Coordinates of C-alpha atoms and ligand atoms in Angstrom, one line a residue:
X20 CA -87.7 -49.1 -14.0
X21 CA -89.7 -45.9 -13.4
X22 CA -91.5 -46.4 -10.1
X23 CA -95.0 -44.4 -9.7
X24 CA -94.4 -44.9 -5.9
X25 CA -91.4 -43.0 -4.1
X26 CA -89.7 -45.3 -1.5
X27 CA -90.6 -43.7 1.9
X28 CA -87.0 -43.3 2.9
X29 CA -86.1 -41.0 0.0
X30 CA -89.3 -38.8 0.3
X31 CA -88.7 -38.3 4.2
X32 CA -85.1 -37.3 3.5
X33 CA -86.3 -34.8 0.7
X34 CA -88.8 -33.3 3.2
X35 CA -86.3 -32.1 5.7
X36 CA -84.8 -28.8 4.2
X37 CA -81.2 -29.1 5.3
X38 CA -80.4 -25.3 5.4
X39 CA -83.3 -24.6 7.7
X40 CA -81.9 -26.9 10.7
X41 CA -79.7 -24.6 12.7
X42 CA -76.0 -25.7 12.3
X43 CA -75.7 -26.8 16.2
X44 CA -78.6 -29.4 15.9
X45 CA -76.0 -31.6 14.4
X46 CA -73.3 -30.8 17.2
X47 CA -74.7 -33.4 19.6
X48 CA -76.1 -30.9 22.0
X49 CA -79.5 -32.2 23.3
X50 CA -81.3 -28.8 23.4
X51 CA -80.0 -28.1 19.7
X52 CA -80.9 -31.4 18.6
X53 CA -84.5 -30.9 19.8
X54 CA -84.6 -27.5 18.3
X55 CA -83.6 -28.8 15.0
X56 CA -86.3 -31.5 15.4
X57 CA -89.0 -29.0 16.1
X58 CA -88.0 -27.0 13.1
X59 CA -88.1 -30.0 10.9
X60 CA -91.5 -30.9 12.0
X61 CA -92.6 -27.4 11.0
X62 CA -91.8 -28.3 7.6
X63 CA -94.1 -29.8 4.9
X64 CA -93.1 -32.8 3.2
X65 CA -94.0 -31.2 -0.2
X66 CA -91.6 -28.2 0.3
X67 CA -91.8 -24.9 1.8
X68 CA -91.7 -21.3 0.2
X69 CA -88.3 -20.1 0.1
X70 CA -89.4 -16.9 2.2
X71 CA -92.3 -15.1 3.6
X72 CA -92.3 -12.8 0.9
X73 CA -92.8 -15.6 -1.6
X74 CA -95.6 -17.0 0.3
X75 CA -97.4 -13.6 0.1
X76 CA -96.7 -13.3 -3.6
X77 CA -97.9 -16.8 -4.0
X78 CA -101.2 -16.2 -2.3
X79 CA -101.5 -12.9 -4.2
X80 CA -101.0 -14.8 -7.2
X81 CA -103.9 -17.1 -6.3
X82 CA -106.1 -14.3 -5.3
X83 CA -105.6 -12.0 -8.4
X84 CA -107.2 -13.8 -11.4
X85 CA -110.1 -13.7 -13.9
X86 CA -112.1 -12.6 -10.5
X87 CA -110.4 -9.4 -10.2
X88 CA -110.1 -8.4 -13.9
X89 CA -113.0 -9.8 -15.7
X90 CA -115.8 -10.1 -13.0
X91 CA -115.0 -7.5 -10.5
X92 CA -115.1 -4.3 -12.7
X93 CA -118.5 -5.0 -14.3
X94 CA -120.4 -6.1 -11.0
X95 CA -119.1 -3.0 -9.4
X96 CA -120.4 -0.7 -12.3
X97 CA -123.7 -2.8 -12.4
X98 CA -124.4 -2.7 -8.8
X99 CA -124.1 1.0 -8.2
X100 CA -120.4 1.7 -8.3
X101 CA -119.0 3.3 -5.2
X102 CA -121.9 2.1 -3.1
X103 CA -121.2 -1.5 -4.1
X104 CA -117.6 -0.9 -3.4
X105 CA -118.5 0.1 0.0
X106 CA -120.5 -3.0 0.8
X107 CA -117.8 -5.3 -0.9
X108 CA -115.0 -3.5 1.3
X109 CA -117.2 -4.2 4.6
X110 CA -117.5 -8.0 3.4
X111 CA -113.7 -8.1 2.6
X112 CA -112.9 -6.7 6.1
X113 CA -115.7 -8.5 8.4
X114 CA -115.7 -11.7 6.5
X115 CA -113.0 -12.1 4.0
X116 CA -110.1 -11.2 6.3
X117 CA -110.9 -13.3 9.5
X118 CA -111.7 -16.4 7.3
X119 CA -108.6 -15.9 5.4
X120 CA -106.7 -15.6 8.6
X121 CA -108.3 -18.9 10.0
X122 CA -107.9 -20.8 6.6
X123 CA -104.1 -19.9 6.4
X124 CA -103.7 -20.7 10.0
X125 CA -104.9 -24.2 9.7
X126 CA -102.4 -24.9 6.9
X127 CA -99.4 -23.3 8.8
X128 CA -100.3 -25.3 11.9
X129 CA -101.1 -28.8 10.1
X130 CA -98.3 -28.6 7.6
X131 CA -100.2 -31.0 5.4
X132 CA -102.8 -31.0 2.8
X133 CA -106.2 -29.4 3.8
X134 CA -107.7 -32.8 4.6
X135 CA -104.7 -33.9 6.9
X136 CA -104.2 -30.7 8.3
X137 CA -107.7 -30.2 9.6
X138 CA -107.5 -34.0 10.7
X139 CA -104.5 -33.3 12.6
X140 CA -105.7 -30.3 14.4
X141 CA -109.0 -32.0 15.1
X142 CA -107.3 -34.8 16.8
X143 CA -105.1 -32.8 18.8
X144 CA -108.0 -30.9 20.2
X145 CA -110.2 -33.8 20.6
X146 CA -112.6 -33.1 17.9
X147 CA -114.4 -35.4 15.5
X148 CA -112.6 -36.5 12.4
X149 CA -115.3 -35.4 10.4
X150 CA -114.1 -31.7 10.3
X151 CA -111.8 -33.0 7.7
X152 CA -114.8 -32.6 5.3
X153 CA -113.6 -29.1 5.1
X154 CA -110.6 -30.5 3.3
X155 CA -112.6 -32.9 1.3
X156 CA -114.9 -30.3 0.0
X157 CA -112.1 -28.0 -0.6
X158 CA -110.3 -30.6 -2.9
X159 CA -113.4 -31.4 -5.0
X160 CA -114.5 -27.8 -5.2
X161 CA -111.0 -26.7 -6.1
X162 CA -110.9 -29.3 -9.1
X163 CA -114.4 -28.2 -10.2
X164 CA -113.6 -24.5 -10.2
X165 CA -110.2 -25.4 -12.2
X166 CA -112.3 -27.3 -14.7
X167 CA -114.2 -24.2 -15.9
X168 CA -111.7 -21.5 -14.9
X169 CA -109.2 -23.1 -17.2
X170 CA -111.8 -23.1 -20.2
X171 CA -112.2 -19.2 -19.8
X172 CA -108.3 -18.8 -19.4
X173 CA -108.2 -21.0 -22.5
X174 CA -110.3 -18.4 -24.4
X175 CA -108.1 -15.7 -22.9
X176 CA -104.9 -17.5 -24.3
X177 CA -106.6 -17.8 -27.8
X178 CA -107.2 -14.1 -27.8
X179 CA -103.7 -13.4 -27.1
X180 CA -102.8 -14.7 -30.4
X181 CA -105.8 -13.1 -32.1
X182 CA -105.0 -9.5 -30.7
X183 CA -101.3 -9.6 -31.6
X184 CA -102.2 -10.9 -34.9
X185 CA -104.5 -7.6 -35.5
X186 CA -107.5 -9.7 -36.2
X187 CA -109.5 -7.1 -34.6
X188 CA -108.2 -3.9 -36.5
X189 CA -110.8 -1.6 -37.0
X190 CA -113.5 -4.0 -35.9
X191 CA -116.8 -2.9 -34.6
X192 CA -118.9 -4.6 -31.8
X193 CA -121.0 -6.7 -34.6
X194 CA -117.7 -8.0 -35.9
X195 CA -116.0 -8.7 -32.6
X196 CA -119.4 -10.3 -31.2
X197 CA -119.5 -12.5 -34.2
X198 CA -115.9 -13.5 -33.8
X199 CA -116.3 -14.5 -30.2
X200 CA -119.4 -16.5 -31.0
X201 CA -117.8 -18.4 -34.0
X202 CA -114.8 -19.2 -31.5
X203 CA -116.9 -20.4 -28.7
X204 CA -118.9 -22.5 -31.3
X205 CA -116.0 -24.4 -32.4
X206 CA -115.6 -27.4 -30.0
X207 CA -112.1 -28.3 -31.6
X208 CA -110.8 -24.6 -31.1
X209 CA -112.0 -24.3 -27.5
X210 CA -111.0 -27.9 -26.8
X211 CA -107.5 -27.1 -27.9
X212 CA -106.8 -23.9 -26.1
X213 CA -108.4 -25.2 -22.9
X214 CA -106.1 -28.5 -23.1
X215 CA -103.1 -26.3 -23.8
X216 CA -103.9 -24.2 -20.7
X217 CA -104.4 -27.2 -18.7
X218 CA -101.0 -28.8 -19.9
X219 CA -98.9 -25.9 -18.8
X220 CA -100.9 -25.8 -15.4
X221 CA -100.2 -29.6 -14.8
X222 CA -96.6 -29.3 -15.8
X223 CA -95.8 -26.5 -13.6
X224 CA -97.8 -28.1 -10.6
X225 CA -96.1 -31.5 -11.4
X226 CA -92.7 -30.1 -10.7
X227 CA -93.3 -29.2 -7.1
X228 CA -93.5 -26.5 -4.7
X229 CA -90.1 -24.9 -5.4
X230 CA -89.1 -26.1 -8.8
X231 CA -92.8 -25.7 -10.3
X232 CA -95.1 -23.2 -8.4
X233 CA -92.5 -21.2 -7.1
X234 CA -90.6 -20.5 -10.4
X235 CA -93.9 -19.7 -12.0
X236 CA -94.7 -17.4 -9.7
X237 CA -91.3 -15.6 -9.6
X238 CA -91.6 -15.1 -13.4
X239 CA -95.3 -14.2 -13.7
X240 CA -96.0 -11.9 -10.8
X241 CA -93.8 -9.0 -11.7
X242 CA -95.2 -9.3 -15.3
X243 CA -98.4 -9.2 -14.0
X244 CA -97.8 -5.9 -11.9
X245 CA -95.9 -4.3 -15.0
X246 CA -98.4 -5.0 -17.4
X247 CA -101.3 -3.8 -15.2
X248 CA -99.6 -0.4 -14.9
X249 CA -98.9 -0.5 -18.6
X250 CA -102.6 -1.0 -19.3
X251 CA -103.6 1.9 -16.8
X252 CA -101.1 4.3 -18.4
X253 CA -102.4 3.4 -21.8
X254 CA -106.1 3.9 -21.0
X255 CA -105.1 7.2 -19.3
X256 CA -103.3 8.5 -22.4
X257 CA -106.2 7.5 -24.7
X258 CA -108.4 9.8 -22.7
X259 CA -111.1 7.6 -21.3
X260 CA -110.0 7.5 -17.8
X261 CA -112.4 10.1 -16.3
X262 CA -115.3 8.3 -17.8
X263 CA -114.1 5.1 -16.6
X264 CA -113.4 6.4 -13.2
X265 CA -117.1 7.9 -13.0
X266 CA -118.4 4.6 -14.3
X267 CA -116.8 2.6 -11.3
X268 CA -116.9 5.0 -8.4
X269 CA -120.2 6.9 -9.0
X270 CA -122.2 6.6 -5.8
X271 CA -125.6 5.4 -6.5
X272 CA -127.4 3.6 -3.4
X273 CA -130.6 3.2 -5.4
X274 CA -128.7 0.6 -7.7
X275 CA -127.7 -1.3 -4.8
X276 CA -130.2 -3.9 -4.4
X277 CA -130.2 -6.9 -2.0
X278 CA -128.8 -8.8 -4.9
X279 CA -125.8 -6.7 -4.9
X280 CA -125.1 -7.5 -1.3
X281 CA -125.3 -11.3 -2.2
X282 CA -122.9 -10.6 -5.1
X283 CA -120.7 -8.7 -2.9
X284 CA -120.0 -11.4 -0.5
X285 CA -119.9 -14.2 -2.9
X286 CA -117.2 -12.3 -4.8
X287 CA -115.2 -11.7 -1.5
X288 CA -114.7 -15.4 -1.4
X289 CA -114.0 -16.1 -4.9
X290 CA -111.5 -13.1 -5.3
X291 CA -109.5 -14.1 -2.1
X292 CA -109.4 -17.9 -3.3
X293 CA -110.8 -18.7 0.3
X294 CA -113.2 -21.5 1.5
X295 CA -111.7 -24.0 -0.7
X296 CA -108.6 -25.2 1.0
X297 CA -106.4 -23.5 -1.9
X298 CA -105.0 -20.9 0.3
X299 CA -104.8 -23.7 3.2
X300 CA -102.5 -25.6 1.1
X301 CA -100.4 -22.7 0.3
X302 CA -100.2 -21.7 4.1
X303 CA -98.8 -25.2 5.0
X304 CA -95.9 -24.1 2.9
X305 CA -95.5 -20.7 4.7
X306 CA -92.2 -20.3 6.8
X307 CA -92.7 -20.8 10.5
X308 CA -91.8 -17.1 11.3
X309 CA -93.9 -15.3 8.9
X310 CA -96.8 -13.7 10.7
X311 CA -100.3 -14.9 9.4
X312 CA -101.7 -11.5 10.3
X313 CA -99.4 -9.4 8.2
X314 CA -99.2 -11.6 5.4
X315 CA -103.1 -11.7 5.1
X316 CA -103.2 -7.8 5.3
X317 CA -100.9 -7.6 2.5
X318 CA -102.6 -10.1 0.2
X319 CA -106.1 -8.5 0.9
X320 CA -105.0 -5.0 0.0
X321 CA -103.1 -6.0 -3.0
X322 CA -106.0 -8.1 -4.3
X323 CA -108.4 -5.1 -4.0
X324 CA -106.1 -2.6 -5.3
X325 CA -105.3 -4.9 -8.5
X326 CA -109.0 -5.2 -8.7
X327 CA -109.8 -1.7 -8.8
X328 CA -106.7 -0.6 -11.0
X329 CA -107.6 -3.5 -13.6
X330 CA -111.2 -1.9 -13.6
X331 CA -109.9 1.4 -14.1
X332 CA -107.8 0.4 -16.9
X333 CA -110.4 -1.7 -18.8
X334 CA -113.1 1.1 -18.6
X335 CA -110.6 3.7 -19.5
X336 CA -109.8 1.9 -22.7
X337 CA -113.5 1.0 -23.5
X338 CA -114.7 4.6 -22.9
X339 CA -111.6 5.8 -24.7
X340 CA -113.3 4.6 -28.0
X341 CA -116.7 6.0 -26.9
X342 CA -118.3 2.8 -25.9
X343 CA -120.2 1.9 -22.7
X344 CA -119.1 -1.3 -20.7
X345 CA -120.9 -4.3 -21.3
X346 CA -121.1 -7.2 -18.7
X347 CA -120.2 -10.8 -18.3
X348 CA -118.0 -12.5 -21.2
X349 CA -118.9 -9.6 -23.4
X350 CA -116.8 -7.2 -21.6
X351 CA -113.5 -8.6 -22.2
X352 CA -114.1 -10.8 -25.5
X353 CA -116.4 -8.3 -27.4
X354 CA -116.0 -4.9 -25.9
X355 CA -112.3 -4.6 -25.3
X356 CA -111.3 -5.9 -28.6
X357 CA -113.3 -3.2 -30.4
X358 CA -111.3 -0.7 -28.3
X359 CA -108.0 -2.1 -28.9
X360 CA -108.8 -2.6 -32.5
X361 CA -109.4 1.1 -33.2
X362 CA -107.1 2.6 -30.7
X363 CA -103.4 3.6 -31.9
X364 CA -100.9 0.7 -31.3
X365 CA -104.0 -1.5 -30.1
X366 CA -102.9 -4.8 -31.6
X367 CA -99.6 -4.8 -29.4
X368 CA -101.4 -3.2 -26.2
X369 CA -104.4 -5.5 -26.8
X370 CA -102.1 -8.4 -27.0
X371 CA -100.3 -7.6 -23.8
X372 CA -103.4 -7.0 -22.3
X373 CA -104.7 -10.5 -22.9
X374 CA -101.2 -12.0 -21.9
X375 CA -101.7 -10.2 -18.7
X376 CA -105.1 -11.6 -18.2
X377 CA -103.5 -15.1 -18.9
X378 CA -100.7 -15.0 -16.6
X379 CA -103.1 -13.9 -13.6
X380 CA -105.3 -16.8 -14.7
X381 CA -102.5 -19.1 -14.6
X382 CA -101.1 -18.0 -11.2
X383 CA -104.7 -18.8 -9.8
X384 CA -105.1 -22.0 -11.6
X385 CA -101.9 -23.6 -10.2
X386 CA -103.3 -23.0 -6.5
X387 CA -106.5 -25.1 -7.6
X388 CA -105.0 -28.5 -7.5
X389 CA -102.8 -28.2 -4.7
X390 CA -105.1 -29.5 -2.1
X391 CA -105.8 -32.6 -4.0
X392 CA -102.2 -33.3 -5.1
X393 CA -100.8 -32.8 -1.8
X394 CA -103.5 -35.1 -0.1
X395 CA -102.8 -38.0 -2.7
X396 CA -99.1 -37.7 -2.3
X397 CA -99.3 -37.9 1.3
X398 CA -102.0 -40.8 1.4
X399 CA -100.7 -43.0 -1.5
X400 CA -97.1 -42.5 -1.2
X401 CA -97.2 -41.7 -4.8
X402 CA -95.0 -39.5 -6.8
X403 CA -96.0 -36.0 -7.3
X404 CA -96.0 -35.9 -11.0
X405 CA -98.3 -39.1 -11.3
X406 CA -100.6 -37.5 -8.8
X407 CA -100.5 -34.3 -11.0
X408 CA -101.4 -36.1 -14.2
X409 CA -104.3 -38.0 -12.6
X410 CA -105.8 -35.0 -11.2
X411 CA -105.1 -33.2 -14.3
X412 CA -106.9 -35.8 -16.2
X413 CA -110.0 -35.7 -14.1
X414 CA -110.1 -32.0 -14.2
X415 CA -109.8 -32.2 -18.1
X416 CA -112.6 -34.7 -18.5
X417 CA -114.8 -32.3 -16.0
X418 CA -113.7 -29.4 -18.2
X419 CA -114.7 -31.0 -21.4
X420 CA -118.4 -30.7 -20.4
X421 CA -117.8 -26.9 -19.8
X422 CA -116.1 -26.6 -23.5
X423 CA -119.2 -28.2 -25.0
X424 CA -121.6 -26.1 -22.8
X425 CA -121.1 -23.4 -25.4
X426 CA -121.5 -25.4 -28.7
X427 CA -122.2 -29.4 -28.8
X428 CA -124.0 -29.5 -25.7
X429 CA -125.6 -26.1 -25.4
X430 CA -129.0 -27.6 -25.2
X431 CA -128.0 -30.0 -22.5
X432 CA -129.6 -28.3 -19.5
X433 CA -130.4 -31.0 -17.0
X434 CA -131.4 -28.7 -14.3
X435 CA -133.1 -25.1 -14.0
X436 CA -132.0 -24.6 -17.5
X437 CA -128.3 -24.5 -16.8
X438 CA -125.8 -26.0 -19.0
X439 CA -122.8 -27.8 -17.4
X440 CA -120.7 -24.8 -17.3
X441 CA -123.4 -22.8 -15.3
X442 CA -124.0 -25.9 -12.9
X443 CA -120.3 -26.0 -12.0
X444 CA -120.1 -22.3 -11.8
X445 CA -123.0 -21.8 -9.7
X446 CA -122.5 -25.1 -7.4
X447 CA -119.1 -23.8 -6.5
X448 CA -119.9 -19.9 -6.2
X449 CA -123.1 -20.6 -4.3
X450 CA -122.4 -23.8 -2.1
X451 CA -118.9 -24.6 -2.0
X452 CA -117.3 -21.2 -1.1
X453 CA -119.6 -20.1 1.4
X454 CA -120.2 -23.4 3.1
X455 CA -116.5 -24.1 3.2
X456 CA -115.7 -20.5 4.7
X457 CA -118.6 -21.0 7.4
X458 CA -117.1 -24.5 8.3
X459 CA -113.8 -23.0 8.4
X460 CA -115.1 -20.1 10.6
X461 CA -117.0 -22.4 13.2
X462 CA -114.4 -24.9 13.4
X463 CA -111.7 -22.3 14.3
X464 CA -114.1 -20.0 16.5
X465 CA -115.9 -22.9 18.2
X466 CA -113.7 -26.0 18.2
X467 CA -110.4 -24.7 18.7
X468 CA -109.4 -23.5 22.1
X469 CA -109.1 -19.7 21.7
X470 CA -105.9 -19.3 23.7
X471 CA -104.1 -21.5 21.1
X472 CA -105.6 -19.8 18.1
X473 CA -104.4 -16.3 19.6
X474 CA -101.0 -17.6 20.0
X475 CA -100.9 -19.3 16.7
X476 CA -102.0 -15.9 15.2
X477 CA -99.8 -13.8 17.4
X478 CA -102.9 -11.5 18.6
X479 CA -101.5 -10.1 21.6
X480 CA -103.6 -7.4 22.9
X481 CA -106.9 -8.1 24.7
X482 CA -109.1 -5.9 22.8
X483 CA -107.9 -7.5 19.6
X484 CA -108.3 -10.7 20.9
X485 CA -112.0 -10.1 21.6
X486 CA -112.4 -8.5 18.2
X487 CA -110.9 -11.6 16.5
X488 CA -113.3 -13.9 18.5
X489 CA -116.2 -11.6 17.5
X490 CA -115.3 -11.8 13.8
X491 CA -114.7 -15.4 13.5
X492 CA -117.3 -16.9 15.7
X493 CA -120.0 -14.5 15.3
X494 CA -120.0 -11.8 12.5
X495 CA -118.5 -14.0 9.9
X496 CA -120.6 -17.3 10.5
X497 CA -124.0 -15.2 10.9
X498 CA -123.3 -13.0 7.7
X499 CA -122.3 -16.0 5.8
X500 CA -125.5 -17.8 6.7
X501 CA -127.7 -15.1 6.0
X502 CA -126.2 -14.4 2.6
X503 CA -126.2 -18.1 1.6
X504 CA -130.0 -18.5 3.0
X505 CA -130.8 -15.2 0.8
X506 CA -129.2 -16.5 -2.3
X507 CA -130.6 -20.0 -2.1
X508 CA -134.2 -18.4 -1.5
X509 CA -133.7 -15.8 -4.2
X510 CA -132.6 -18.3 -6.8
X511 CA -134.5 -21.4 -5.8
X512 CA -137.7 -20.2 -4.4
X513 CA -138.5 -17.9 -7.5
X514 CA -137.9 -15.0 -5.5
Ligands
LIG21 N1 -109.2 -15.9 -6.8 C1 -109.0 -16.4 -8.0 C2 -109.8 -15.2 -8.9 O1 -110.3 -14.2 -8.4 C3 -109.8 -17.7 -8.3 C4 -109.2 -18.7 -7.5 C5 -108.1 -19.3 -7.3 C6 -110.0 -19.2 -6.4 N2 -108.2 -20.1 -6.4 C7 -109.1 -20.2 -5.9 C8 -111.3 -19.2 -6.0 C9 -109.8 -20.9 -4.6 C10 -111.8 -19.9 -5.1 C11 -111.0 -20.6 -4.2 O2 -109.9 -15.4 -10.0

C-alpha cells in the first residue's frame, strides 16, 4: 500500500548525501568519523543544491520574476527614471543586501525549514522560541503571494499561445485592450490557465530539491538569459532603443515624490524575494563552503541587471511602434501585444517574449512554497509529494479568490474598496515583506552574538564588521520602520 508517511529510517538514510562524506570517515579513524558527522549534520534532510553555482542560480531564479519584468520598468518610468533608480539602488545596497545576507545565513546555519531554522538558532543562543514567528509569517506570506502571483503567471501563459497564434496581428490598443478585458472577464479561461500554472509548479516542487527544483532551474535559467538578450536585440533592431533608454533613465527629481521612495523600498524586498523565508529555505540547501556574501553580491547584481535590461527591451519594443508606455497590467497585456502585432516577425518574438516572462515567473513560483513544504515534511514526517499536493490545494483555493476578483466577484470589496486580489497583494507587499525583513534584521542584529554572525558570514576585516553591524542593526531596521510607517499613514490615514 502506498504510505503517506515516510518511514523515518529511510528518510534519514536519504538525507545523508553519501558522496559528500569524505572517504576516510568510513575508514575507522575517529577524527575522520567526526569530520564525516560534522559534514552530514551540515546537510539538509530535503537535499542540497549540487553546487554553489546552482544555489546562486536558484536564488537568481527566485529573484528574477514578474517583479523585474512587469513592475520594475514602469515604476521606474513613472517615478522619475534615473532619479528613482538612484533611490532604488540605495535601498538595494543599504537594506536589500544586508537583509538578504542575514536571511540566507539563517537558513544555511539552520539547515531546516525557515520555522525550524530560526527556532534552532534561537534555542542555541538562549532566545525566545517566538522568533520562529519569522518563519510562520514567511510560510503564510509565501502561500498568499503564490496564490495571486500564479494568477498573473496564468495570464502570461495564455498570452504565449495568443501571440504565437498571431491573434494580435495588426491590432491597435483598442483591440488588445478589449481582448485583455474579454480574457480576464472569463472566469473559466483564467481559472484554467491559473490551474495549469499551479499544476506544473506543484509537480516540480513535489519532486524535491534535486529532481524537481534543480532540474527546472537548470533548464529554465539559461533560456531566461538567452530570451532576455534576444528581446533586447530585437528591440534595438526595431529602432526604439533610444526612446526607451530616455524613458527609463531620464533624471527628473521633480517626479520623485515621497511615494516613489516607498515604492522603491517595497520593490527592493519583492524583487529580491526577501522577508518571506523563501530565500532562507533555499539557503538551507546551500553547500557549506559557498560564501554567503559573494553569493548575495552576484544575486543582487544579476537581479538588478535583468530588471534594467528587461525594461530597456520592453520600452524599445513599445517605442518602436511609436507608442508610449502604459503602466500596470496594461504594459504587458495591452501595449506590448500592439507593438508585437505590428512589428516584423512580431508573432514569433511576441510569443518568445511571453515564454520568457512565464519561465521567469515559474522559477520564482517554485521558491514560494518551499518554506511550507519543508516545514510540514519535517514536522509530520509526511512524504514530500503529499505535502506538496496539500499546500498546492490550499494555494489554489486562495487563488480562486484572485481569479474571480476580475470577473464574478469584482464587486466583492470587503475593505477599502479592494478586491480579494488587491487585499492579498497589499497585505503581503505592505505588511508581510517589510515586517518580515525587519524581524530578520532585528533578530540577527540584536539577538545573535556579533562574533558568531561575523564568523558565519566570513566578514574578516574590522571595518567591514562594523559596517555590517551598522547596516543590519541600525540602517536597515530604521529605514524599514520609517518607510513602513509612512506607507501606512499614506494609505490608511487618507494622506
Ligand atoms: N522576486 C520575485 C519577483 O520579482 C517574486 C518572489 C519570489 C518573491 N519569491 C518571493 C517575493 C518571496 C517575495 C518573497 O517577481
